PDB file of N, CA and C in Angstrom:
ATOM      1  N   MET A   1       0.780  -1.198  -0.114  1.00  0.00           N
ATOM      2  CA  MET A   1      -0.005   0.034  -0.012  1.00  0.00           C
ATOM      3  C   MET A   1       0.885   1.273  -0.029  1.00  0.00           C
ATOM      4  N   ASN A   2       1.933   1.128   0.719  1.00  0.00           N
ATOM      5  CA  ASN A   2       2.913   2.406   0.753  1.00  0.00           C
ATOM      6  C   ASN A   2       3.547   2.634  -0.566  1.00  0.00           C
ATOM      7  N   LYS A   3       3.836   1.657  -1.293  1.00  0.00           N
ATOM      8  CA  LYS A   3       4.398   1.861  -2.605  1.00  0.00           C
ATOM      9  C   LYS A   3       3.437   2.654  -3.524  1.00  0.00           C
ATOM     10  N   LEU A   4       2.166   2.087  -3.486  1.00  0.00           N
ATOM     11  CA  LEU A   4       1.089   2.748  -4.260  1.00  0.00           C
ATOM     12  C   LEU A   4       0.871   4.270  -3.878  1.00  0.00           C
ATOM     13  N   LYS A   5       0.859   4.576  -2.582  1.00  0.00           N
ATOM     14  CA  LYS A   5       0.696   5.901  -2.114  1.00  0.00           C
ATOM     15  C   LYS A   5       1.870   6.757  -2.641  1.00  0.00           C
ATOM     16  N   GLU A   6       2.990   6.159  -2.516  1.00  0.00           N
ATOM     17  CA  GLU A   6       4.220   6.907  -2.935  1.00  0.00           C
ATOM     18  C   GLU A   6       4.306   7.202  -4.372  1.00  0.00           C
ATOM     19  N   ARG A   7       3.839   6.206  -5.144  1.00  0.00           N
ATOM     20  CA  ARG A   7       3.771   6.317  -6.566  1.00  0.00           C
ATOM     21  C   ARG A   7       2.789   7.318  -7.163  1.00  0.00           C
ATOM     22  N   TRP A   8       1.605   7.286  -6.398  1.00  0.00           N
ATOM     23  CA  TRP A   8       0.535   8.307  -6.753  1.00  0.00           C
ATOM     24  C   TRP A   8       0.667   9.680  -6.103  1.00  0.00           C
ATOM     25  N   GLY A   9       1.519   9.650  -5.169  1.00  0.00           N
ATOM     26  CA  GLY A   9       1.788  10.976  -4.462  1.00  0.00           C
ATOM     27  C   GLY A   9       0.644  11.407  -3.592  1.00  0.00           C
ATOM     28  N   ILE A  10       0.061  10.292  -2.892  1.00  0.00           N
ATOM     29  CA  ILE A  10      -1.101  10.652  -2.002  1.00  0.00           C
ATOM     30  C   ILE A  10      -0.581  10.276  -0.599  1.00  0.00           C
ATOM     31  N   GLU A  11      -1.288  10.765   0.481  1.00  0.00           N
ATOM     32  CA  GLU A  11      -0.881  10.601   1.890  1.00  0.00           C
ATOM     33  C   GLU A  11      -1.679   9.718   2.748  1.00  0.00           C
ATOM     34  N   HIS A  12      -2.864   9.483   2.267  1.00  0.00           N
ATOM     35  CA  HIS A  12      -3.798   8.676   3.165  1.00  0.00           C
ATOM     36  C   HIS A  12      -4.344   7.423   2.479  1.00  0.00           C
ATOM     37  N   ASN A  13      -4.774   6.412   3.145  1.00  0.00           N
ATOM     38  CA  ASN A  13      -5.162   5.226   2.590  1.00  0.00           C
ATOM     39  C   ASN A  13      -6.614   5.440   2.095  1.00  0.00           C
ATOM     40  N   TRP A  14      -7.350   6.380   2.674  1.00  0.00           N
ATOM     41  CA  TRP A  14      -8.693   6.629   2.122  1.00  0.00           C
ATOM     42  C   TRP A  14      -8.752   7.273   0.753  1.00  0.00           C
ATOM     43  N   GLN A  15      -7.721   7.999   0.451  1.00  0.00           N
ATOM     44  CA  GLN A  15      -7.578   8.567  -0.938  1.00  0.00           C
ATOM     45  C   GLN A  15      -7.416   7.494  -1.978  1.00  0.00           C
ATOM     46  N   ILE A  16      -6.835   6.355  -1.616  1.00  0.00           N
ATOM     47  CA  ILE A  16      -6.653   5.182  -2.571  1.00  0.00           C
ATOM     48  C   ILE A  16      -8.104   4.657  -2.828  1.00  0.00           C
ATOM     49  N   ALA A  17      -8.902   4.435  -1.889  1.00  0.00           N
ATOM     50  CA  ALA A  17     -10.345   4.103  -2.053  1.00  0.00           C
ATOM     51  C   ALA A  17     -11.146   4.909  -2.929  1.00  0.00           C
ATOM     52  N   ILE A  18     -10.905   6.312  -2.699  1.00  0.00           N
ATOM     53  CA  ILE A  18     -11.636   7.375  -3.460  1.00  0.00           C
ATOM     54  C   ILE A  18     -11.266   7.270  -4.855  1.00  0.00           C
ATOM     55  N   ILE A  19      -9.954   7.177  -5.049  1.00  0.00           N
ATOM     56  CA  ILE A  19      -9.492   7.070  -6.430  1.00  0.00           C
ATOM     57  C   ILE A  19      -9.997   5.865  -7.254  1.00  0.00           C
ATOM     58  N   LEU A  20     -10.065   4.750  -6.590  1.00  0.00           N
ATOM     59  CA  LEU A  20     -10.562   3.562  -7.257  1.00  0.00           C
ATOM     60  C   LEU A  20     -12.056   3.628  -7.566  1.00  0.00           C
ATOM     61  N   ILE A  21     -12.670   4.302  -6.624  1.00  0.00           N
ATOM     62  CA  ILE A  21     -14.284   4.506  -6.794  1.00  0.00           C
ATOM     63  C   ILE A  21     -14.459   5.544  -7.944  1.00  0.00           C
ATOM     64  N   VAL A  22     -13.639   6.604  -8.029  1.00  0.00           N
ATOM     65  CA  VAL A  22     -13.742   7.502  -9.167  1.00  0.00           C
ATOM     66  C   VAL A  22     -13.486   6.809 -10.589  1.00  0.00           C
ATOM     67  N   PHE A  23     -12.502   5.890 -10.506  1.00  0.00           N
ATOM     68  CA  PHE A  23     -12.229   5.217 -11.771  1.00  0.00           C
ATOM     69  C   PHE A  23     -13.505   4.332 -12.075  1.00  0.00           C
ATOM     70  N   ALA A  24     -13.998   3.686 -11.133  1.00  0.00           N
ATOM     71  CA  ALA A  24     -15.204   2.761 -11.358  1.00  0.00           C
ATOM     72  C   ALA A  24     -16.468   3.500 -11.792  1.00  0.00           C
ATOM     73  N   VAL A  25     -16.643   4.619 -11.068  1.00  0.00           N
ATOM     74  CA  VAL A  25     -17.849   5.385 -11.569  1.00  0.00           C
ATOM     75  C   VAL A  25     -17.757   6.071 -12.863  1.00  0.00           C
ATOM     76  N   THR A  26     -16.506   6.707 -13.171  1.00  0.00           N
ATOM     77  CA  THR A  26     -16.268   7.168 -14.466  1.00  0.00           C
ATOM     78  C   THR A  26     -16.474   6.099 -15.617  1.00  0.00           C
ATOM     79  N   GLY A  27     -15.870   5.065 -15.440  1.00  0.00           N
ATOM     80  CA  GLY A  27     -16.029   3.953 -16.476  1.00  0.00           C
ATOM     81  C   GLY A  27     -17.472   3.514 -16.610  1.00  0.00           C
ATOM     82  N   SER A  28     -18.275   3.324 -15.600  1.00  0.00           N
ATOM     83  CA  SER A  28     -19.618   3.029 -15.643  1.00  0.00           C
ATOM     84  C   SER A  28     -20.445   4.171 -16.398  1.00  0.00           C
ATOM     85  N   THR A  29     -20.237   5.257 -15.951  1.00  0.00           N
ATOM     86  CA  THR A  29     -21.069   6.429 -16.496  1.00  0.00           C
ATOM     87  C   THR A  29     -20.689   6.681 -17.939  1.00  0.00           C
ATOM     88  N   ALA A  30     -19.445   6.650 -18.306  1.00  0.00           N
ATOM     89  CA  ALA A  30     -19.039   6.754 -19.689  1.00  0.00           C
ATOM     90  C   ALA A  30     -19.819   5.682 -20.545  1.00  0.00           C
ATOM     91  N   SER A  31     -19.768   4.425 -20.141  1.00  0.00           N
ATOM     92  CA  SER A  31     -20.443   3.326 -20.973  1.00  0.00           C
ATOM     93  C   SER A  31     -21.949   3.589 -20.874  1.00  0.00           C
ATOM     94  N   TYR A  32     -22.460   4.066 -19.821  1.00  0.00           N
ATOM     95  CA  TYR A  32     -23.943   4.231 -19.664  1.00  0.00           C
ATOM     96  C   TYR A  32     -24.377   5.334 -20.675  1.00  0.00           C
ATOM     97  N   ILE A  33     -23.780   6.455 -20.757  1.00  0.00           N
ATOM     98  CA  ILE A  33     -24.129   7.636 -21.571  1.00  0.00           C
ATOM     99  C   ILE A  33     -23.664   7.523 -23.070  1.00  0.00           C
ATOM    100  N   GLY A  34     -22.904   6.494 -23.266  1.00  0.00           N
ATOM    101  CA  GLY A  34     -22.252   6.351 -24.716  1.00  0.00           C
ATOM    102  C   GLY A  34     -23.501   5.935 -25.594  1.00  0.00           C
ATOM    103  N   LYS A  35     -24.198   5.103 -25.253  1.00  0.00           N
ATOM    104  CA  LYS A  35     -25.423   4.577 -26.155  1.00  0.00           C
ATOM    105  C   LYS A  35     -26.362   5.627 -26.473  1.00  0.00           C
ATOM    106  N   PRO A  36     -27.017   6.483 -25.574  1.00  0.00           N
ATOM    107  CA  PRO A  36     -27.763   7.616 -25.937  1.00  0.00           C
ATOM    108  C   PRO A  36     -27.106   8.700 -26.841  1.00  0.00           C
ATOM    109  N   ILE A  37     -25.817   8.850 -26.545  1.00  0.00           N
ATOM    110  CA  ILE A  37     -25.041   9.916 -27.479  1.00  0.00           C
ATOM    111  C   ILE A  37     -25.083   9.292 -28.945  1.00  0.00           C
ATOM    112  N   LEU A  38     -24.763   7.957 -29.138  1.00  0.00           N
ATOM    113  CA  LEU A  38     -24.769   7.443 -30.452  1.00  0.00           C
ATOM    114  C   LEU A  38     -26.206   7.414 -31.066  1.00  0.00           C
ATOM    115  N   ALA A  39     -27.158   7.209 -30.323  1.00  0.00           N
ATOM    116  CA  ALA A  39     -28.518   7.280 -30.764  1.00  0.00           C
ATOM    117  C   ALA A  39     -28.937   8.752 -31.258  1.00  0.00           C
ATOM    118  N   PHE A  40     -28.557   9.602 -30.350  1.00  0.00           N
ATOM    119  CA  PHE A  40     -28.757  10.993 -30.781  1.00  0.00           C
ATOM    120  C   PHE A  40     -28.142  11.355 -32.151  1.00  0.00           C
ATOM    121  N   LEU A  41     -26.870  10.855 -32.237  1.00  0.00           N
ATOM    122  CA  LEU A  41     -26.016  11.274 -33.504  1.00  0.00           C
ATOM    123  C   LEU A  41     -26.465  10.252 -34.689  1.00  0.00           C
ATOM    124  N   ASN A  42     -27.434   9.407 -34.349  1.00  0.00           N
ATOM    125  CA  ASN A  42     -28.059   8.441 -35.405  1.00  0.00           C
ATOM    126  C   ASN A  42     -27.029   7.429 -35.898  1.00  0.00           C
ATOM    127  N   ILE A  43     -26.217   7.047 -34.980  1.00  0.00           N
ATOM    128  CA  ILE A  43     -25.090   6.076 -35.309  1.00  0.00           C
ATOM    129  C   ILE A  43     -25.571   4.697 -34.804  1.00  0.00           C
ATOM    130  N   THR A  44     -25.849   3.826 -35.815  1.00  0.00           N
ATOM    131  CA  THR A  44     -26.359   2.471 -35.484  1.00  0.00           C
ATOM    132  C   THR A  44     -25.663   1.408 -36.347  1.00  0.00           C
ATOM    133  N   THR A  45     -25.726   0.208 -35.948  1.00  0.00           N
ATOM    134  CA  THR A  45     -25.153  -0.860 -36.609  1.00  0.00           C
ATOM    135  C   THR A  45     -25.876  -1.085 -38.012  1.00  0.00           C
ATOM    136  N   GLU A  46     -27.018  -0.612 -38.143  1.00  0.00           N
ATOM    137  CA  GLU A  46     -27.674  -0.752 -39.557  1.00  0.00           C
ATOM    138  C   GLU A  46     -27.045   0.249 -40.468  1.00  0.00           C
ATOM    139  N   LYS A  47     -26.702   1.578 -39.984  1.00  0.00           N
ATOM    140  CA  LYS A  47     -26.100   2.555 -40.986  1.00  0.00           C
ATOM    141  C   LYS A  47     -24.672   2.346 -41.072  1.00  0.00           C
ATOM    142  N   PHE A  48     -23.906   1.775 -40.081  1.00  0.00           N
ATOM    143  CA  PHE A  48     -22.557   1.396 -40.052  1.00  0.00           C
ATOM    144  C   PHE A  48     -22.392  -0.076 -39.923  1.00  0.00           C
ATOM    145  N   SER A  49     -21.280  -0.596 -40.384  1.00  0.00           N
ATOM    146  CA  SER A  49     -21.128  -2.093 -40.017  1.00  0.00           C
ATOM    147  C   SER A  49     -20.898  -2.134 -38.536  1.00  0.00           C
ATOM    148  N   SER A  50     -20.881  -3.476 -38.040  1.00  0.00           N
ATOM    149  CA  SER A  50     -20.600  -3.567 -36.623  1.00  0.00           C
ATOM    150  C   SER A  50     -19.164  -3.059 -36.200  1.00  0.00           C
ATOM    151  N   PHE A  51     -18.290  -3.247 -37.185  1.00  0.00           N
ATOM    152  CA  PHE A  51     -17.003  -2.826 -36.905  1.00  0.00           C
ATOM    153  C   PHE A  51     -16.918  -1.263 -36.793  1.00  0.00           C
ATOM    154  N   GLY A  52     -17.648  -0.633 -37.734  1.00  0.00           N
ATOM    155  CA  GLY A  52     -17.710   0.888 -37.730  1.00  0.00           C
ATOM    156  C   GLY A  52     -18.391   1.384 -36.512  1.00  0.00           C
ATOM    157  N   TYR A  53     -19.442   0.845 -36.246  1.00  0.00           N
ATOM    158  CA  TYR A  53     -20.198   1.209 -34.992  1.00  0.00           C
ATOM    159  C   TYR A  53     -19.351   1.163 -33.709  1.00  0.00           C
ATOM    160  N   TRP A  54     -18.731   0.079 -33.558  1.00  0.00           N
ATOM    161  CA  TRP A  54     -17.868  -0.250 -32.319  1.00  0.00           C
ATOM    162  C   TRP A  54     -16.605   0.583 -32.273  1.00  0.00           C
ATOM    163  N   THR A  55     -16.157   0.945 -33.528  1.00  0.00           N
ATOM    164  CA  THR A  55     -14.942   1.851 -33.530  1.00  0.00           C
ATOM    165  C   THR A  55     -15.279   3.222 -33.101  1.00  0.00           C
ATOM    166  N   ILE A  56     -16.482   3.677 -33.652  1.00  0.00           N
ATOM    167  CA  ILE A  56     -16.990   5.071 -33.202  1.00  0.00           C
ATOM    168  C   ILE A  56     -17.398   4.994 -31.750  1.00  0.00           C
ATOM    169  N   ARG A  57     -17.943   4.082 -31.338  1.00  0.00           N
ATOM    170  CA  ARG A  57     -18.306   4.013 -29.872  1.00  0.00           C
ATOM    171  C   ARG A  57     -17.131   3.954 -28.968  1.00  0.00           C
ATOM    172  N   ILE A  58     -16.227   3.154 -29.301  1.00  0.00           N
ATOM    173  CA  ILE A  58     -14.901   3.163 -28.401  1.00  0.00           C
ATOM    174  C   ILE A  58     -14.323   4.543 -28.350  1.00  0.00           C
ATOM    175  N   LEU A  59     -14.054   5.140 -29.625  1.00  0.00           N
ATOM    176  CA  LEU A  59     -13.539   6.411 -29.733  1.00  0.00           C
ATOM    177  C   LEU A  59     -14.349   7.506 -28.886  1.00  0.00           C
ATOM    178  N   LEU A  60     -15.609   7.425 -28.913  1.00  0.00           N
ATOM    179  CA  LEU A  60     -16.567   8.387 -28.263  1.00  0.00           C
ATOM    180  C   LEU A  60     -16.390   8.075 -26.821  1.00  0.00           C
ATOM    181  N   LEU A  61     -16.395   6.812 -26.301  1.00  0.00           N
ATOM    182  CA  LEU A  61     -16.247   6.537 -24.853  1.00  0.00           C
ATOM    183  C   LEU A  61     -14.870   7.024 -24.361  1.00  0.00           C
ATOM    184  N   PHE A  62     -13.843   6.938 -25.229  1.00  0.00           N
ATOM    185  CA  PHE A  62     -12.455   7.505 -24.806  1.00  0.00           C
ATOM    186  C   PHE A  62     -12.437   8.910 -24.477  1.00  0.00           C
ATOM    187  N   VAL A  63     -13.208   9.745 -25.322  1.00  0.00           N
ATOM    188  CA  VAL A  63     -13.311  11.130 -25.218  1.00  0.00           C
ATOM    189  C   VAL A  63     -14.093  11.530 -24.022  1.00  0.00           C
ATOM    190  N   VAL A  64     -15.245  10.783 -23.876  1.00  0.00           N
ATOM    191  CA  VAL A  64     -16.220  11.177 -22.786  1.00  0.00           C
ATOM    192  C   VAL A  64     -15.425  10.841 -21.553  1.00  0.00           C
ATOM    193  N   TYR A  65     -14.795   9.694 -21.507  1.00  0.00           N
ATOM    194  CA  TYR A  65     -14.198   9.106 -20.297  1.00  0.00           C
ATOM    195  C   TYR A  65     -13.094  10.231 -19.754  1.00  0.00           C
ATOM    196  N   GLN A  66     -12.353  10.909 -20.627  1.00  0.00           N
ATOM    197  CA  GLN A  66     -11.422  11.842 -20.186  1.00  0.00           C
ATOM    198  C   GLN A  66     -11.950  12.973 -19.525  1.00  0.00           C
ATOM    199  N   PHE A  67     -13.077  13.436 -20.059  1.00  0.00           N
ATOM    200  CA  PHE A  67     -13.746  14.658 -19.341  1.00  0.00           C
ATOM    201  C   PHE A  67     -14.447  14.222 -18.127  1.00  0.00           C
ATOM    202  N   LEU A  68     -14.968  13.001 -18.126  1.00  0.00           N
ATOM    203  CA  LEU A  68     -15.632  12.638 -16.839  1.00  0.00           C
ATOM    204  C   LEU A  68     -14.821  12.279 -15.695  1.00  0.00           C
ATOM    205  N   LEU A  69     -13.512  11.789 -16.080  1.00  0.00           N
ATOM    206  CA  LEU A  69     -12.507  11.407 -15.078  1.00  0.00           C
ATOM    207  C   LEU A  69     -12.118  12.605 -14.287  1.00  0.00           C
ATOM    208  N   VAL A  70     -11.859  13.749 -14.884  1.00  0.00           N
ATOM    209  CA  VAL A  70     -11.496  14.920 -14.232  1.00  0.00           C
ATOM    210  C   VAL A  70     -12.705  15.544 -13.467  1.00  0.00           C
ATOM    211  N   PHE A  71     -13.843  15.479 -14.090  1.00  0.00           N
ATOM    212  CA  PHE A  71     -14.982  15.897 -13.350  1.00  0.00           C
ATOM    213  C   PHE A  71     -15.305  15.109 -12.094  1.00  0.00           C
ATOM    214  N   PHE A  72     -15.367  13.846 -12.131  1.00  0.00           N
ATOM    215  CA  PHE A  72     -15.648  12.982 -10.967  1.00  0.00           C
ATOM    216  C   PHE A  72     -14.413  13.142  -9.984  1.00  0.00           C
ATOM    217  N   GLY A  73     -13.101  13.365 -10.426  1.00  0.00           N
ATOM    218  CA  GLY A  73     -12.085  13.505  -9.618  1.00  0.00           C
ATOM    219  C   GLY A  73     -12.370  14.805  -8.767  1.00  0.00           C
ATOM    220  N   TRP A  74     -12.738  15.743  -9.430  1.00  0.00           N
ATOM    221  CA  TRP A  74     -13.115  17.134  -8.814  1.00  0.00           C
ATOM    222  C   TRP A  74     -14.252  16.990  -7.759  1.00  0.00           C
ATOM    223  N   LEU A  75     -15.268  16.253  -8.238  1.00  0.00           N
ATOM    224  CA  LEU A  75     -16.344  16.008  -7.276  1.00  0.00           C
ATOM    225  C   LEU A  75     -16.079  15.333  -6.144  1.00  0.00           C
ATOM    226  N   PHE A  76     -15.097  14.271  -6.128  1.00  0.00           N
ATOM    227  CA  PHE A  76     -14.841  13.579  -5.021  1.00  0.00           C
ATOM    228  C   PHE A  76     -13.531  14.152  -4.322  1.00  0.00           C
ATOM    229  N   GLY A  77     -13.211  15.352  -4.680  1.00  0.00           N
ATOM    230  CA  GLY A  77     -12.006  16.018  -3.894  1.00  0.00           C
ATOM    231  C   GLY A  77     -10.629  15.644  -4.273  1.00  0.00           C
ATOM    232  N   GLN A  78     -10.388  14.910  -5.373  1.00  0.00           N
ATOM    233  CA  GLN A  78      -9.197  14.488  -5.876  1.00  0.00           C
ATOM    234  C   GLN A  78      -8.819  15.053  -7.163  1.00  0.00           C
ATOM    235  N   HIS A  79      -9.216  16.389  -7.518  1.00  0.00           N
ATOM    236  CA  HIS A  79      -9.024  16.995  -8.771  1.00  0.00           C
ATOM    237  C   HIS A  79      -7.521  16.976  -9.096  1.00  0.00           C
ATOM    238  N   LYS A  80      -6.547  17.259  -8.140  1.00  0.00           N
ATOM    239  CA  LYS A  80      -5.134  17.342  -8.461  1.00  0.00           C
ATOM    240  C   LYS A  80      -4.649  15.945  -8.993  1.00  0.00           C
ATOM    241  N   PHE A  81      -5.028  15.015  -8.310  1.00  0.00           N
ATOM    242  CA  PHE A  81      -4.470  13.633  -8.822  1.00  0.00           C
ATOM    243  C   PHE A  81      -4.922  13.300 -10.159  1.00  0.00           C
ATOM    244  N   PHE A  82      -6.158  13.489 -10.511  1.00  0.00           N
ATOM    245  CA  PHE A  82      -6.718  13.203 -11.701  1.00  0.00           C
ATOM    246  C   PHE A  82      -6.383  14.076 -12.878  1.00  0.00           C
ATOM    247  N   TRP A  83      -6.090  15.447 -12.565  1.00  0.00           N
ATOM    248  CA  TRP A  83      -5.659  16.334 -13.503  1.00  0.00           C
ATOM    249  C   TRP A  83      -4.310  15.928 -13.978  1.00  0.00           C
ATOM    250  N   ASN A  84      -3.397  15.539 -13.014  1.00  0.00           N
ATOM    251  CA  ASN A  84      -2.112  15.145 -13.237  1.00  0.00           C
ATOM    252  C   ASN A  84      -2.045  13.814 -14.109  1.00  0.00           C
ATOM    253  N   PHE A  85      -2.946  12.934 -13.673  1.00  0.00           N
ATOM    254  CA  PHE A  85      -3.142  11.647 -14.395  1.00  0.00           C
ATOM    255  C   PHE A  85      -3.500  11.844 -15.810  1.00  0.00           C
ATOM    256  N   GLU A  86      -4.605  12.737 -16.069  1.00  0.00           N
ATOM    257  CA  GLU A  86      -4.918  13.136 -17.389  1.00  0.00           C
ATOM    258  C   GLU A  86      -3.820  13.681 -18.235  1.00  0.00           C
ATOM    259  N   LYS A  87      -3.122  14.663 -17.696  1.00  0.00           N
ATOM    260  CA  LYS A  87      -1.957  15.280 -18.404  1.00  0.00           C
ATOM    261  C   LYS A  87      -1.020  14.176 -18.805  1.00  0.00           C
ATOM    262  N   LYS A  88      -0.614  13.302 -17.930  1.00  0.00           N
ATOM    263  CA  LYS A  88       0.295  12.165 -18.196  1.00  0.00           C
ATOM    264  C   LYS A  88      -0.204  11.338 -19.349  1.00  0.00           C
ATOM    265  N   MET A  89      -1.558  11.109 -19.307  1.00  0.00           N
ATOM    266  CA  MET A  89      -2.072  10.207 -20.432  1.00  0.00           C
ATOM    267  C   MET A  89      -2.126  10.920 -21.732  1.00  0.00           C
ATOM    268  N   LEU A  90      -2.446  12.120 -21.755  1.00  0.00           N
ATOM    269  CA  LEU A  90      -2.491  12.921 -23.005  1.00  0.00           C
ATOM    270  C   LEU A  90      -1.131  13.077 -23.542  1.00  0.00           C
ATOM    271  N   ARG A  91      -0.082  13.264 -22.860  1.00  0.00           N
ATOM    272  CA  ARG A  91       1.246  13.169 -23.217  1.00  0.00           C
ATOM    273  C   ARG A  91       1.767  11.940 -23.851  1.00  0.00           C
ATOM    274  N   ARG A  92       1.304  10.864 -23.313  1.00  0.00           N
ATOM    275  CA  ARG A  92       1.580   9.550 -23.779  1.00  0.00           C
ATOM    276  C   ARG A  92       1.043   9.244 -25.178  1.00  0.00           C
ATOM    277  N   ILE A  93      -0.222   9.829 -25.434  1.00  0.00           N
ATOM    278  CA  ILE A  93      -0.887   9.566 -26.754  1.00  0.00           C
ATOM    279  C   ILE A  93      -0.528  10.609 -27.844  1.00  0.00           C
ATOM    280  N   GLY A  94       0.419  11.474 -27.466  1.00  0.00           N
ATOM    281  CA  GLY A  94       0.832  12.383 -28.357  1.00  0.00           C
ATOM    282  C   GLY A  94       0.192  13.685 -28.420  1.00  0.00           C
ATOM    283  N   LEU A  95      -0.557  14.039 -27.448  1.00  0.00           N
ATOM    284  CA  LEU A  95      -1.273  15.400 -27.396  1.00  0.00           C
ATOM    285  C   LEU A  95      -0.671  16.284 -26.384  1.00  0.00           C
ATOM    286  N   LYS A  96       0.613  16.255 -26.398  1.00  0.00           N
ATOM    287  CA  LYS A  96       1.346  17.059 -25.503  1.00  0.00           C
ATOM    288  C   LYS A  96       1.160  18.516 -25.487  1.00  0.00           C
ATOM    289  N   ARG A  97       0.805  19.041 -26.800  1.00  0.00           N
ATOM    290  CA  ARG A  97       0.723  20.439 -27.008  1.00  0.00           C
ATOM    291  C   ARG A  97      -0.523  20.934 -26.375  1.00  0.00           C
ATOM    292  N   PHE A  98      -1.552  20.117 -26.060  1.00  0.00           N
ATOM    293  CA  PHE A  98      -2.751  20.628 -25.330  1.00  0.00           C
ATOM    294  C   PHE A  98      -2.617  20.644 -23.916  1.00  0.00           C
ATOM    295  N   VAL A  99      -1.440  20.037 -23.361  1.00  0.00           N
ATOM    296  CA  VAL A  99      -1.421  20.184 -21.914  1.00  0.00           C
ATOM    297  C   VAL A  99      -0.395  21.062 -21.427  1.00  0.00           C
ATOM    298  N   ASP A 100       0.651  21.260 -22.089  1.00  0.00           N
ATOM    299  CA  ASP A 100       1.798  22.144 -21.639  1.00  0.00           C
ATOM    300  C   ASP A 100       1.454  23.818 -21.962  1.00  0.00           C
TER     301      ASP A 100
END
């Protein structure tokens, strides 16, 4: 537990629980709201192939997840951790210019 706290730069064990809860809530919420967004945009398996539909859905969920992660991190009082996590992720996927 101490290695995880040191790696994440947090001080208390309860912060680990909150961080894991935020990841779970964010993933569930992004998945839950993805289908209505696709329906609103009229993106279905009938109009696109299954491959096209799932490719678009995964890309949409990725973008929605990024915003929700920072939002829920703020809501649960861990904005600093999740903002740093988000910046690190964006740098790794090559979007460094949007962070710095």
